[in-house]
Short mmCIF file of C-alpha atoms in Angstrom, two decimals:
data_model
loop_
_atom_site.label_atom_id
_atom_site.label_comp_id
_atom_site.label_asym_id
_atom_site.label_seq_id
_atom_site.Cartn_x
_atom_site.Cartn_y
_atom_site.Cartn_z
CA GLN A 29 92.72 78.16 95.93
CA ALA A 30 95.38 79.86 93.84
CA ARG A 31 95.41 82.87 96.17
CA GLY A 32 96.45 80.75 99.17
CA THR A 33 96.20 82.84 102.32
CA MET A 34 95.97 86.15 100.44
CA PRO A 35 92.80 88.03 101.43
CA LEU A 36 90.10 87.84 98.75
CA ALA A 37 89.98 91.64 98.35
CA THR A 38 93.73 91.75 97.69
CA ALA A 39 93.43 89.01 95.08
CA TYR A 40 90.67 90.96 93.34
CA LEU A 41 92.78 94.12 93.32
CA CYS A 42 95.73 92.25 91.81
CA VAL A 43 93.76 90.71 88.97
CA ILE A 44 91.78 93.90 88.28
CA ALA A 45 95.05 95.83 87.94
CA ALA A 46 96.68 93.08 85.86
CA HIS A 47 93.76 92.92 83.42
CA ALA A 48 93.78 96.73 83.11
CA CYS A 49 97.54 96.71 82.43
CA ALA A 50 97.03 94.12 79.70
CA GLY A 51 93.96 95.83 78.27
CA ALA A 52 91.95 92.64 78.80
CA TRP A 53 88.67 94.54 79.12
CA PRO A 54 86.18 91.63 79.25
CA LEU A 55 88.22 90.04 82.05
CA PHE A 56 88.64 93.41 83.77
CA ARG A 57 84.87 93.98 83.73
CA TRP A 58 84.20 90.45 85.00
CA GLN A 59 86.65 90.76 87.91
CA LEU A 60 85.52 94.29 88.76
CA SER A 61 81.91 93.13 88.85
CA ALA A 62 82.83 90.21 91.13
CA ALA A 63 84.88 92.46 93.43
CA ILE A 64 82.05 94.95 93.80
CA ALA A 65 79.56 92.13 94.42
CA ASP A 66 81.90 90.89 97.17
CA GLN A 67 81.95 94.43 98.61
CA VAL A 68 85.57 95.35 97.90
CA ASP A 69 85.90 99.04 98.79
CA GLU A 70 85.56 101.33 95.76
CA GLY A 71 88.29 103.65 97.00
CA THR A 72 90.67 100.72 97.31
CA ILE A 73 89.86 99.66 93.74
CA VAL A 74 90.67 103.18 92.54
CA GLU A 75 93.96 103.07 94.44
CA ALA A 76 94.88 99.78 92.74
CA LEU A 77 94.08 101.32 89.36
CA LEU A 78 96.20 104.38 90.16
CA PHE A 79 99.18 102.14 90.95
CA MET A 80 98.46 100.23 87.75
CA ALA A 81 98.78 103.45 85.74
CA PHE A 82 102.53 103.51 86.43
CA LEU A 83 103.07 100.17 84.67
CA GLY A 84 99.99 99.83 82.53
CA SER A 85 99.89 103.38 81.14
CA VAL A 86 97.67 106.35 81.75
CA PRO A 87 95.56 105.52 78.66
CA ASN A 88 94.77 102.09 80.15
CA PHE A 89 93.92 103.80 83.44
CA ALA A 90 91.47 106.06 81.58
CA ARG A 91 90.01 103.06 79.73
CA ALA A 92 89.61 101.15 83.00
CA CYS A 93 87.81 104.09 84.58
CA GLY A 94 85.68 104.44 81.46
CA ALA A 95 84.73 100.76 81.60
CA TRP A 96 83.82 101.07 85.28
CA GLN A 97 81.86 104.23 84.62
CA ALA A 98 79.93 102.55 81.79
CA MET A 99 79.17 99.59 84.06
CA ILE A 100 77.73 101.93 86.70
CA LEU A 101 75.64 103.80 84.13
CA ALA A 102 74.33 100.53 82.67
CA GLY A 103 73.41 99.24 86.12
CA GLU A 104 75.83 96.33 85.79
CA VAL A 105 77.45 97.10 89.15
CA SER A 106 76.29 98.85 92.28
CA ALA A 107 77.91 102.13 93.25
CA SER A 108 78.03 104.36 96.28
CA GLU A 109 76.45 107.79 96.00
CA ALA A 110 79.87 109.35 95.36
CA PHE A 111 80.72 106.95 92.54
CA ARG A 112 77.24 107.21 90.99
CA THR A 113 77.65 111.02 90.99
CA TRP A 114 81.05 110.63 89.30
CA ALA A 115 79.62 108.28 86.69
CA GLU A 116 76.79 110.67 85.86
CA LEU A 117 79.02 113.75 85.71
CA SER A 118 79.60 115.04 82.20
CA GLY A 119 82.17 117.41 80.76
CA GLN A 120 85.20 115.97 82.49
CA GLY A 121 87.72 117.85 80.35
CA GLY A 122 88.02 115.50 77.39
CA TYR A 123 87.47 112.37 79.43
CA ASP A 124 84.13 111.71 77.73
CA GLU A 125 85.71 111.79 74.29
CA ALA A 126 88.74 109.74 75.34
CA THR A 127 86.69 106.89 76.77
CA GLY A 128 83.69 106.99 74.45
CA VAL A 129 81.26 106.87 77.37
CA SER A 130 77.79 108.18 76.56
CA ARG A 131 75.79 109.78 79.31
CA LYS A 132 72.08 110.27 79.64
CA PRO A 133 71.01 113.90 79.15
CA SER A 134 70.51 116.06 82.23
CA ALA A 135 66.95 116.83 83.26
#
């Protein structure tokens, strides 16, 4: 009700970005999970996070991506083939160390 006539996807993007700006990671994860379950486009979520980086800082952008990546790896959220490939990719130039995300070993 609080969103009024705002489309649901837009409301999700706003709160996902706001929680990332504030570093409210449990709330970020909860809203991200709900948005993905409601089929909000992954690319649009990334775009919202990129805009958030201007106000919420690049470190919070990296943490948000790390949280999303960990959620994909843990099977907490569904992911397209492209996003699953990204989540499973290792050696992203210091990204692994910065976010603390562990990856399963390659076969």
